[in-house]
Amino acid sequence: MENIYPWIKVLHIVGVIAWMAGLLYLPRLFVYHVDATVGSPQSETFKIMERRLLRAIMNPAMIVVWVTGPYLAYLGSVWAQPWLISKLVLVVVLTLAHHASSRWRKSFERDENNHSARFFRIANEAPTILLIAIVIFVVVKPF
Ligand code: HEM
């Protein structure tokens, strides 16, 4: 266990960084996409950027995090710890944010988005706040 644990943690942290990069950047792309005219070259370029970010980076990274996180908890026997359970609740919310972004991407793809730039700016705050809270739970372990 001593040998494998830090390597799984390396994978976990790399997955977290890639997932968070996408969760923070995709709603930013939506903010700019809102201002692009439907059918314009800009709008079509945004569609490609959004699809690739989600498919090539965010989806695989989310899976890596969801596989390595529970595996670390199993190796470290920390399943019952309150900090882990609290963290897990926030990770579920982060996963819901991922799925919301995925739905918004699809509506942009069909040229059916009806949310404002302001809506996506606000949506962008959620992953930031969740990230800060999750890192505090896992590093400080306040309870
Ligand atoms: C999918 C559910 C997840 C589970 C079950 C989980 C579980 C764990 C466990 C057990 C550790 C090792 C803690 C230690 O050795 O003290 C860990 C480390 C870590 N996790 Fe997660 N995690 C998950 C998702 C996430 C997410 C979404 C983030 C960030 C957004 C994150 C950020 C971190 C960080 C930064 C560390 C390194 C902490 C350290 O080494 O002190 N995890 N995780």
GROMACS .gro file of N, CA and C and ligand atoms in nm:
model
  472
    1MET      N    1   0.083  -0.121   0.000
    1MET     CA    2   0.000   0.000   0.000
    1MET      C    3   0.087   0.126   0.000
    2GLU      N    4   0.197   0.126   0.076
    2GLU     CA    5   0.282   0.246   0.087
    2GLU      C    6   0.332   0.289  -0.051
    3ASN      N    7   0.360   0.188  -0.138
    3ASN     CA    8   0.415   0.223  -0.270
    3ASN      C    9   0.311   0.284  -0.362
    4ILE      N   10   0.192   0.226  -0.359
    4ILE     CA   11   0.092   0.265  -0.459
    4ILE      C   12   0.019   0.394  -0.421
    5TYR      N   13   0.002   0.419  -0.290
    5TYR     CA   14  -0.080   0.531  -0.244
    5TYR      C   15  -0.037   0.666  -0.303
    6PRO      N   16   0.093   0.705  -0.293
    6PRO     CA   17   0.130   0.836  -0.348
    6PRO      C   18   0.111   0.844  -0.499
    7TRP      N   19   0.124   0.731  -0.569
    7TRP     CA   20   0.107   0.734  -0.715
    7TRP      C   21  -0.039   0.753  -0.752
    8ILE      N   22  -0.128   0.690  -0.675
    8ILE     CA   23  -0.272   0.712  -0.700
    8ILE      C   24  -0.306   0.858  -0.670
    9LYS      N   25  -0.241   0.912  -0.565
    9LYS     CA   26  -0.268   1.052  -0.530
    9LYS      C   27  -0.219   1.146  -0.641
   10VAL      N   28  -0.104   1.112  -0.702
   10VAL     CA   29  -0.054   1.191  -0.816
   10VAL      C   30  -0.160   1.192  -0.927
   11LEU      N   31  -0.212   1.074  -0.961
   11LEU     CA   32  -0.315   1.064  -1.065
   11LEU      C   33  -0.438   1.146  -1.026
   12HIS      N   34  -0.475   1.134  -0.897
   12HIS     CA   35  -0.592   1.205  -0.845
   12HIS      C   36  -0.575   1.356  -0.864
   13ILE      N   37  -0.459   1.409  -0.825
   13ILE     CA   38  -0.438   1.554  -0.831
   13ILE      C   39  -0.430   1.601  -0.977
   14VAL      N   40  -0.365   1.522  -1.063
   14VAL     CA   41  -0.359   1.560  -1.205
   14VAL      C   42  -0.501   1.561  -1.264
   15GLY      N   43  -0.581   1.460  -1.229
   15GLY     CA   44  -0.720   1.454  -1.275
   15GLY      C   45  -0.798   1.575  -1.225
   16VAL      N   46  -0.779   1.609  -1.098
   16VAL     CA   47  -0.849   1.723  -1.038
   16VAL      C   48  -0.814   1.852  -1.114
   17ILE      N   49  -0.684   1.871  -1.143
   17ILE     CA   50  -0.642   1.994  -1.212
   17ILE      C   51  -0.707   2.003  -1.350
   18ALA      N   52  -0.705   1.892  -1.425
   18ALA     CA   53  -0.761   1.894  -1.561
   18ALA      C   54  -0.912   1.917  -1.556
   19TRP      N   55  -0.979   1.849  -1.463
   19TRP     CA   56  -1.125   1.864  -1.451
   19TRP      C   57  -1.162   2.008  -1.416
   20MET      N   58  -1.090   2.063  -1.314
   20MET     CA   59  -1.120   2.200  -1.270
   20MET      C   60  -1.092   2.300  -1.382
   21ALA      N   61  -0.983   2.279  -1.458
   21ALA     CA   62  -0.951   2.371  -1.569
   21ALA      C   63  -1.074   2.382  -1.660
   22GLY      N   64  -1.134   2.267  -1.694
   22GLY     CA   65  -1.250   2.266  -1.782
   22GLY      C   66  -1.373   2.326  -1.714
   23LEU      N   67  -1.396   2.288  -1.588
   23LEU     CA   68  -1.516   2.338  -1.518
   23LEU      C   69  -1.512   2.491  -1.505
   24LEU      N   70  -1.390   2.547  -1.495
   24LEU     CA   71  -1.379   2.693  -1.483
   24LEU      C   72  -1.381   2.760  -1.620
   25TYR      N   73  -1.331   2.693  -1.722
   25TYR     CA   74  -1.317   2.758  -1.852
   25TYR      C   75  -1.442   2.746  -1.941
   26LEU      N   76  -1.511   2.633  -1.932
   26LEU     CA   77  -1.627   2.613  -2.021
   26LEU      C   78  -1.734   2.721  -2.005
   27PRO      N   79  -1.776   2.755  -1.882
   27PRO     CA   80  -1.874   2.864  -1.868
   27PRO      C   81  -1.821   2.998  -1.919
   28ARG      N   82  -1.688   3.020  -1.913
   28ARG     CA   83  -1.625   3.140  -1.972
   28ARG      C   84  -1.647   3.142  -2.122
   29LEU      N   85  -1.628   3.026  -2.187
   29LEU     CA   86  -1.653   3.017  -2.331
   29LEU      C   87  -1.799   3.050  -2.361
   30PHE      N   88  -1.891   3.001  -2.274
   30PHE     CA   89  -2.034   3.030  -2.293
   30PHE      C   90  -2.059   3.180  -2.287
   31VAL      N   91  -1.989   3.251  -2.193
   31VAL     CA   92  -2.006   3.396  -2.179
   31VAL      C   93  -1.977   3.464  -2.313
   32TYR      N   94  -1.869   3.424  -2.380
   32TYR     CA   95  -1.833   3.485  -2.510
   32TYR      C   96  -1.925   3.435  -2.621
   33HIS      N   97  -1.964   3.306  -2.610
   33HIS     CA   98  -2.047   3.245  -2.715
   33HIS      C   99  -2.183   3.316  -2.725
   34VAL      N  100  -2.236   3.358  -2.610
   34VAL     CA  101  -2.366   3.427  -2.609
   34VAL      C  102  -2.365   3.546  -2.706
   35ASP      N  103  -2.250   3.617  -2.714
   35ASP     CA  104  -2.242   3.738  -2.798
   35ASP      C  105  -2.216   3.708  -2.945
   36ALA      N  106  -2.187   3.582  -2.980
   36ALA     CA  107  -2.161   3.549  -3.121
   36ALA      C  108  -2.294   3.524  -3.193
   37THR      N  109  -2.308   3.581  -3.310
   37THR     CA  110  -2.432   3.564  -3.388
   37THR      C  111  -2.449   3.418  -3.429
   38VAL      N  112  -2.573   3.368  -3.416
   38VAL     CA  113  -2.602   3.229  -3.456
   38VAL      C  114  -2.564   3.209  -3.603
   39GLY      N  115  -2.490   3.101  -3.631
   39GLY     CA  116  -2.451   3.072  -3.769
   39GLY      C  117  -2.321   3.138  -3.813
   40SER      N  118  -2.268   3.230  -3.731
   40SER     CA  119  -2.143   3.299  -3.767
   40SER      C  120  -2.024   3.204  -3.751
   41PRO      N  121  -1.911   3.234  -3.819
   41PRO     CA  122  -1.792   3.150  -3.801
   41PRO      C  123  -1.747   3.145  -3.655
   42GLN      N  124  -1.759   3.257  -3.583
   42GLN     CA  125  -1.720   3.258  -3.441
   42GLN      C  126  -1.803   3.157  -3.362
   43SER      N  127  -1.934   3.161  -3.386
   43SER     CA  128  -2.023   3.072  -3.312
   43SER      C  129  -1.987   2.926  -3.340
   44GLU      N  130  -1.957   2.894  -3.467
   44GLU     CA  131  -1.922   2.756  -3.502
   44GLU      C  132  -1.788   2.716  -3.439
   45THR      N  133  -1.694   2.812  -3.429
   45THR     CA  134  -1.565   2.783  -3.366
   45THR      C  135  -1.584   2.757  -3.216
   46PHE      N  136  -1.669   2.838  -3.153
   46PHE     CA  137  -1.697   2.815  -3.011
   46PHE      C  138  -1.754   2.674  -2.990
   47LYS      N  139  -1.842   2.631  -3.081
   47LYS     CA  140  -1.901   2.496  -3.067
   47LYS      C  141  -1.793   2.389  -3.067
   48ILE      N  142  -1.696   2.404  -3.157
   48ILE     CA  143  -1.587   2.304  -3.164
   48ILE      C  144  -1.504   2.309  -3.035
   49MET      N  145  -1.470   2.431  -2.990
   49MET     CA  146  -1.390   2.445  -2.868
   49MET      C  147  -1.461   2.382  -2.748
   50GLU      N  148  -1.592   2.409  -2.739
   50GLU     CA  149  -1.670   2.358  -2.625
   50GLU      C  150  -1.679   2.205  -2.629
   51ARG      N  151  -1.705   2.151  -2.750
   51ARG     CA  152  -1.719   2.006  -2.760
   51ARG      C  153  -1.589   1.936  -2.726
   52ARG      N  154  -1.477   1.989  -2.778
   52ARG     CA  155  -1.347   1.924  -2.752
   52ARG      C  156  -1.308   1.934  -2.606
   53LEU      N  157  -1.332   2.051  -2.547
   53LEU     CA  158  -1.296   2.069  -2.405
   53LEU      C  159  -1.372   1.967  -2.320
   54LEU      N  160  -1.501   1.952  -2.350
   54LEU     CA  161  -1.582   1.860  -2.270
   54LEU      C  162  -1.545   1.713  -2.295
   55ARG      N  163  -1.535   1.676  -2.422
   55ARG     CA  164  -1.511   1.535  -2.456
   55ARG      C  165  -1.368   1.491  -2.429
   56ALA      N  166  -1.269   1.577  -2.467
   56ALA     CA  167  -1.129   1.533  -2.462
   56ALA      C  168  -1.066   1.556  -2.325
   57ILE      N  169  -1.114   1.656  -2.251
   57ILE     CA  170  -1.050   1.689  -2.123
   57ILE      C  171  -1.143   1.658  -2.005
   58MET      N  172  -1.261   1.724  -2.004
   58MET     CA  173  -1.343   1.721  -1.882
   58MET      C  174  -1.401   1.583  -1.850
   59ASN      N  175  -1.458   1.515  -1.952
   59ASN     CA  176  -1.518   1.384  -1.924
   59ASN      C  177  -1.414   1.283  -1.875
   60PRO      N  178  -1.300   1.265  -1.947
   60PRO     CA  179  -1.200   1.170  -1.897
   60PRO      C  180  -1.145   1.211  -1.759
   61ALA      N  181  -1.122   1.342  -1.738
   61ALA     CA  182  -1.065   1.387  -1.610
   61ALA      C  183  -1.163   1.357  -1.496
   62MET      N  184  -1.292   1.379  -1.522
   62MET     CA  185  -1.391   1.352  -1.417
   62MET      C  186  -1.389   1.203  -1.380
   63ILE      N  187  -1.376   1.117  -1.480
   63ILE     CA  188  -1.372   0.973  -1.453
   63ILE      C  189  -1.247   0.937  -1.371
   64VAL      N  190  -1.132   0.996  -1.408
   64VAL     CA  191  -1.008   0.970  -1.333
   64VAL      C  192  -1.027   1.010  -1.186
   65VAL      N  193  -1.087   1.127  -1.163
   65VAL     CA  194  -1.108   1.173  -1.025
   65VAL      C  195  -1.202   1.079  -0.950
   66TRP      N  196  -1.309   1.036  -1.017
   66TRP     CA  197  -1.407   0.949  -0.951
   66TRP      C  198  -1.355   0.807  -0.927
   67VAL      N  199  -1.253   0.765  -1.003
   67VAL     CA  200  -1.194   0.633  -0.979
   67VAL      C  201  -1.085   0.643  -0.871
   68THR      N  202  -0.997   0.742  -0.885
   68THR     CA  203  -0.883   0.751  -0.791
   68THR      C  204  -0.925   0.800  -0.651
   69GLY      N  205  -1.024   0.892  -0.643
   69GLY     CA  206  -1.066   0.944  -0.512
   69GLY      C  207  -1.117   0.834  -0.421
   70PRO      N  208  -1.220   0.759  -0.464
   70PRO     CA  209  -1.269   0.650  -0.379
   70PRO      C  210  -1.162   0.544  -0.352
   71TYR      N  211  -1.071   0.521  -0.449
   71TYR     CA  212  -0.964   0.423  -0.428
   71TYR      C  213  -0.870   0.471  -0.316
   72LEU      N  214  -0.838   0.601  -0.316
   72LEU     CA  215  -0.754   0.657  -0.209
   72LEU      C  216  -0.824   0.640  -0.073
   73ALA      N  217  -0.956   0.666  -0.073
   73ALA     CA  218  -1.032   0.654   0.052
   73ALA      C  219  -1.029   0.510   0.103
   74TYR      N  220  -1.037   0.415   0.008
   74TYR     CA  221  -1.032   0.272   0.043
   74TYR      C  222  -0.893   0.235   0.096
   75LEU      N  223  -0.789   0.278   0.023
   75LEU     CA  224  -0.651   0.245   0.067
   75LEU      C  225  -0.620   0.306   0.203
   76GLY      N  226  -0.671   0.427   0.226
   76GLY     CA  227  -0.641   0.497   0.352
   76GLY      C  228  -0.741   0.466   0.463
   77SER      N  229  -0.842   0.384   0.433
   77SER     CA  230  -0.949   0.350   0.529
   77SER      C  231  -1.008   0.475   0.596
   78VAL      N  232  -1.047   0.574   0.514
   78VAL     CA  233  -1.099   0.698   0.572
   78VAL      C  234  -1.248   0.720   0.538
   79TRP      N  235  -1.315   0.611   0.491
   79TRP     CA  236  -1.453   0.626   0.445
   79TRP      C  237  -1.545   0.692   0.547
   80ALA      N  238  -1.527   0.660   0.676
   80ALA     CA  239  -1.622   0.709   0.775
   80ALA      C  240  -1.588   0.849   0.827
   81GLN      N  241  -1.475   0.906   0.785
   81GLN     CA  242  -1.433   1.036   0.838
   81GLN      C  243  -1.526   1.148   0.790
   82PRO      N  244  -1.571   1.234   0.885
   82PRO     CA  245  -1.663   1.342   0.848
   82PRO      C  246  -1.607   1.433   0.736
   83TRP      N  247  -1.477   1.462   0.737
   83TRP     CA  248  -1.423   1.551   0.631
   83TRP      C  249  -1.441   1.487   0.494
   84LEU      N  250  -1.429   1.354   0.487
   84LEU     CA  251  -1.442   1.287   0.357
   84LEU      C  252  -1.587   1.288   0.310
   85ILE      N  253  -1.678   1.264   0.404
   85ILE     CA  254  -1.821   1.263   0.368
   85ILE      C  255  -1.863   1.403   0.322
   86SER      N  256  -1.815   1.506   0.395
   86SER     CA  257  -1.847   1.645   0.355
   86SER      C  258  -1.789   1.674   0.217
   87LYS      N  259  -1.665   1.629   0.198
   87LYS     CA  260  -1.600   1.651   0.068
   87LYS      C  261  -1.682   1.583  -0.044
   88LEU      N  262  -1.725   1.461  -0.014
   88LEU     CA  263  -1.799   1.383  -0.113
   88LEU      C  264  -1.928   1.454  -0.155
   89VAL      N  265  -1.997   1.514  -0.057
   89VAL     CA  266  -2.121   1.587  -0.088
   89VAL      C  267  -2.090   1.699  -0.188
   90LEU      N  268  -1.980   1.774  -0.161
   90LEU     CA  269  -1.945   1.884  -0.251
   90LEU      C  270  -1.900   1.833  -0.388
   91VAL      N  271  -1.833   1.717  -0.390
   91VAL     CA  272  -1.791   1.660  -0.519
   91VAL      C  273  -1.914   1.620  -0.601
   92VAL      N  274  -2.018   1.572  -0.533
   92VAL     CA  275  -2.142   1.540  -0.605
   92VAL      C  276  -2.200   1.669  -0.666
   93VAL      N  277  -2.197   1.779  -0.590
   93VAL     CA  278  -2.248   1.907  -0.643
   93VAL      C  279  -2.163   1.951  -0.763
   94LEU      N  280  -2.030   1.933  -0.752
   94LEU     CA  281  -1.941   1.967  -0.863
   94LEU      C  282  -1.975   1.883  -0.987
   95THR      N  283  -2.010   1.758  -0.964
   95THR     CA  284  -2.046   1.668  -1.074
   95THR      C  285  -2.177   1.715  -1.139
   96LEU      N  286  -2.270   1.766  -1.056
   96LEU     CA  287  -2.395   1.821  -1.110
   96LEU      C  288  -2.365   1.945  -1.195
   97ALA      N  289  -2.266   2.027  -1.150
   97ALA     CA  290  -2.225   2.145  -1.228
   97ALA      C  291  -2.169   2.101  -1.363
   98HIS      N  292  -2.094   1.991  -1.362
   98HIS     CA  293  -2.040   1.935  -1.486
   98HIS      C  294  -2.155   1.899  -1.582
   99HIS      N  295  -2.257   1.831  -1.529
   99HIS     CA  296  -2.368   1.788  -1.614
   99HIS      C  297  -2.451   1.907  -1.662
  100ALA      N  298  -2.461   2.011  -1.578
  100ALA     CA  299  -2.532   2.132  -1.622
  100ALA      C  300  -2.456   2.194  -1.740
  101SER      N  301  -2.323   2.204  -1.727
  101SER     CA  302  -2.242   2.260  -1.836
  101SER      C  303  -2.258   2.178  -1.963
  102SER      N  304  -2.266   2.046  -1.945
  102SER     CA  305  -2.281   1.957  -2.059
  102SER      C  306  -2.416   1.982  -2.131
  103ARG      N  307  -2.521   2.006  -2.051
  103ARG     CA  308  -2.652   2.036  -2.111
  103ARG      C  309  -2.649   2.170  -2.184
  104TRP      N  310  -2.586   2.271  -2.120
  104TRP     CA  311  -2.578   2.404  -2.184
  104TRP      C  312  -2.499   2.395  -2.313
  105ARG      N  313  -2.394   2.313  -2.313
  105ARG     CA  314  -2.314   2.296  -2.437
  105ARG      C  315  -2.403   2.242  -2.549
  106LYS      N  316  -2.485   2.143  -2.514
  106LYS     CA  317  -2.571   2.083  -2.617
  106LYS      C  318  -2.671   2.184  -2.670
  107SER      N  319  -2.722   2.273  -2.583
  107SER     CA  320  -2.819   2.370  -2.634
  107SER      C  321  -2.749   2.473  -2.723
  108PHE      N  322  -2.624   2.508  -2.692
  108PHE     CA  323  -2.548   2.594  -2.784
  108PHE      C  324  -2.529   2.524  -2.918
  109GLU      N  325  -2.498   2.394  -2.911
  109GLU     CA  326  -2.472   2.319  -3.035
  109GLU      C  327  -2.595   2.322  -3.127
  110ARG      N  328  -2.714   2.317  -3.066
  110ARG     CA  329  -2.838   2.320  -3.145
  110ARG      C  330  -2.886   2.463  -3.172
  111ASP      N  331  -2.801   2.564  -3.136
  111ASP     CA  332  -2.838   2.706  -3.147
  111ASP      C  333  -2.966   2.738  -3.070
  112GLU      N  334  -2.981   2.672  -2.956
  112GLU     CA  335  -3.104   2.693  -2.878
  112GLU      C  336  -3.079   2.754  -2.741
  113ASN      N  337  -2.955   2.807  -2.720
  113ASN     CA  338  -2.929   2.866  -2.589
  113ASN      C  339  -3.016   2.988  -2.566
  114ASN      N  340  -3.076   2.997  -2.444
  114ASN     CA  341  -3.147   3.122  -2.415
  114ASN      C  342  -3.107   3.181  -2.281
  115HIS      N  343  -2.987   3.143  -2.232
  115HIS     CA  344  -2.933   3.204  -2.109
  115HIS      C  345  -2.848   3.325  -2.147
  116SER      N  346  -2.838   3.420  -2.053
  116SER     CA  347  -2.761   3.543  -2.079
  116SER      C  348  -2.614   3.524  -2.040
  117ALA      N  349  -2.530   3.618  -2.084
  117ALA     CA  350  -2.388   3.617  -2.045
  117ALA      C  351  -2.377   3.628  -1.893
  118ARG      N  352  -2.463   3.710  -1.833
  118ARG     CA  353  -2.463   3.728  -1.688
  118ARG      C  354  -2.492   3.595  -1.617
  119PHE      N  355  -2.585   3.517  -1.672
  119PHE     CA  356  -2.618   3.386  -1.614
  119PHE      C  357  -2.493   3.299  -1.609
  120PHE      N  358  -2.416   3.296  -1.720
  120PHE     CA  359  -2.297   3.210  -1.723
  120PHE      C  360  -2.186   3.264  -1.634
  121ARG      N  361  -2.179   3.397  -1.618
  121ARG     CA  362  -2.080   3.455  -1.526
  121ARG      C  363  -2.109   3.407  -1.384
  122ILE      N  364  -2.236   3.405  -1.348
  122ILE     CA  365  -2.274   3.362  -1.213
  122ILE      C  366  -2.250   3.211  -1.199
  123ALA      N  367  -2.286   3.136  -1.305
  123ALA     CA  368  -2.266   2.990  -1.302
  123ALA      C  369  -2.118   2.956  -1.284
  124ASN      N  370  -2.033   3.045  -1.332
  124ASN     CA  371  -1.889   3.026  -1.322
  124ASN      C  372  -1.838   3.030  -1.178
  125GLU      N  373  -1.914   3.098  -1.090
  125GLU     CA  374  -1.869   3.113  -0.951
  125GLU      C  375  -1.881   2.982  -0.874
  126ALA      N  376  -1.979   2.900  -0.909
  126ALA     CA  377  -2.005   2.779  -0.831
  126ALA      C  378  -1.884   2.685  -0.823
  127PRO      N  379  -1.822   2.648  -0.938
  127PRO     CA  380  -1.706   2.559  -0.929
  127PRO      C  381  -1.591   2.620  -0.848
  128THR      N  382  -1.576   2.753  -0.855
  128THR     CA  383  -1.468   2.820  -0.780
  128THR      C  384  -1.489   2.801  -0.630
  129ILE      N  385  -1.611   2.829  -0.585
  129ILE     CA  386  -1.641   2.819  -0.442
  129ILE      C  387  -1.630   2.673  -0.396
  130LEU      N  388  -1.682   2.580  -0.478
  130LEU     CA  389  -1.676   2.438  -0.443
  130LEU      C  390  -1.531   2.392  -0.432
  131LEU      N  391  -1.447   2.435  -0.528
  131LEU     CA  392  -1.305   2.396  -0.527
  131LEU      C  393  -1.238   2.439  -0.397
  132ILE      N  394  -1.260   2.565  -0.356
  132ILE     CA  395  -1.197   2.616  -0.234
  132ILE      C  396  -1.240   2.532  -0.114
  133ALA      N  397  -1.371   2.507  -0.103
  133ALA     CA  398  -1.423   2.431   0.011
  133ALA      C  399  -1.369   2.288   0.011
  134ILE      N  400  -1.364   2.224  -0.106
  134ILE     CA  401  -1.318   2.085  -0.116
  134ILE      C  402  -1.172   2.075  -0.071
  135VAL      N  403  -1.088   2.169  -0.118
  135VAL     CA  404  -0.945   2.163  -0.083
  135VAL      C  405  -0.927   2.186   0.068
  136ILE      N  406  -1.008   2.276   0.126
  136ILE     CA  407  -0.999   2.296   0.272
  136ILE      C  408  -1.036   2.165   0.344
  137PHE      N  409  -1.144   2.100   0.299
  137PHE     CA  410  -1.187   1.976   0.366
  137PHE      C  411  -1.079   1.869   0.361
  138VAL      N  412  -1.013   1.855   0.245
  138VAL     CA  413  -0.920   1.744   0.229
  138VAL      C  414  -0.782   1.774   0.288
  139VAL      N  415  -0.744   1.903   0.296
  139VAL     CA  416  -0.611   1.936   0.346
  139VAL      C  417  -0.616   1.972   0.495
  140VAL      N  418  -0.707   2.062   0.534
  140VAL     CA  419  -0.715   2.104   0.675
  140VAL      C  420  -0.788   1.996   0.756
  141LYS      N  421  -0.879   1.922   0.693
  141LYS     CA  422  -0.963   1.823   0.762
  141LYS      C  423  -1.022   1.883   0.889
  142PRO      N  424  -1.107   1.988   0.874
  142PRO     CA  425  -1.155   2.060   0.993
  142PRO      C  426  -1.245   1.975   1.083
  143PHE      N  427  -1.302   1.866   1.028
  143PHE     CA  428  -1.378   1.774   1.112
  143PHE      C  429  -1.376   1.637   1.049
  144HEM     C1  430  -1.471   1.161  -0.634
  144HEM     C2  431  -1.468   1.174  -0.505
  144HEM     C3  432  -1.340   1.199  -0.430
  144HEM     C4  433  -1.295   1.121  -0.326
  144HEM     C5  434  -1.361   0.998  -0.266
  144HEM     C6  435  -1.169   1.178  -0.283
  144HEM     C7  436  -1.089   1.126  -0.181
  144HEM     C8  437  -0.961   1.169  -0.153
  144HEM     C9  438  -0.872   1.107  -0.058
  144HEM    C10  439  -0.908   0.987   0.031
  144HEM    C11  440  -0.755   1.176  -0.059
  144HEM    C12  441  -0.631   1.149   0.024
  144HEM    C13  442  -0.631   1.240   0.146
  144HEM    C14  443  -0.505   1.223   0.228
  144HEM     O1  444  -0.416   1.143   0.191
  144HEM     O2  445  -0.498   1.291   0.331
  144HEM    C15  446  -0.769   1.282  -0.157
  144HEM    C16  447  -0.672   1.377  -0.188
  144HEM    C17  448  -0.697   1.494  -0.253
  144HEM     N1  449  -0.815   1.528  -0.318
  144HEM    FE1  450  -0.973   1.407  -0.344
  144HEM     N2  451  -1.141   1.289  -0.360
  144HEM    C18  452  -1.243   1.307  -0.450
  144HEM    C19  453  -1.253   1.412  -0.541
  144HEM    C20  454  -1.177   1.528  -0.536
  144HEM    C21  455  -1.205   1.654  -0.602
  144HEM    C22  456  -1.325   1.679  -0.693
  144HEM    C23  457  -1.106   1.742  -0.568
  144HEM    C24  458  -1.089   1.887  -0.606
  144HEM    C25  459  -1.175   1.960  -0.672
  144HEM    C26  460  -1.012   1.673  -0.484
  144HEM    C27  461  -0.896   1.728  -0.434
  144HEM    C28  462  -0.800   1.657  -0.365
  144HEM    C29  463  -0.669   1.708  -0.332
  144HEM    C30  464  -0.614   1.846  -0.365
  144HEM    C31  465  -0.602   1.604  -0.261
  144HEM    C32  466  -0.460   1.606  -0.203
  144HEM    C33  467  -0.467   1.639  -0.053
  144HEM    C34  468  -0.340   1.608   0.021
  144HEM     O3  469  -0.257   1.527  -0.026
  144HEM     O4  470  -0.322   1.661   0.131
  144HEM     N3  471  -1.060   1.543  -0.466
  144HEM     N4  472  -0.896   1.276  -0.213
   0.00000   0.00000   0.00000
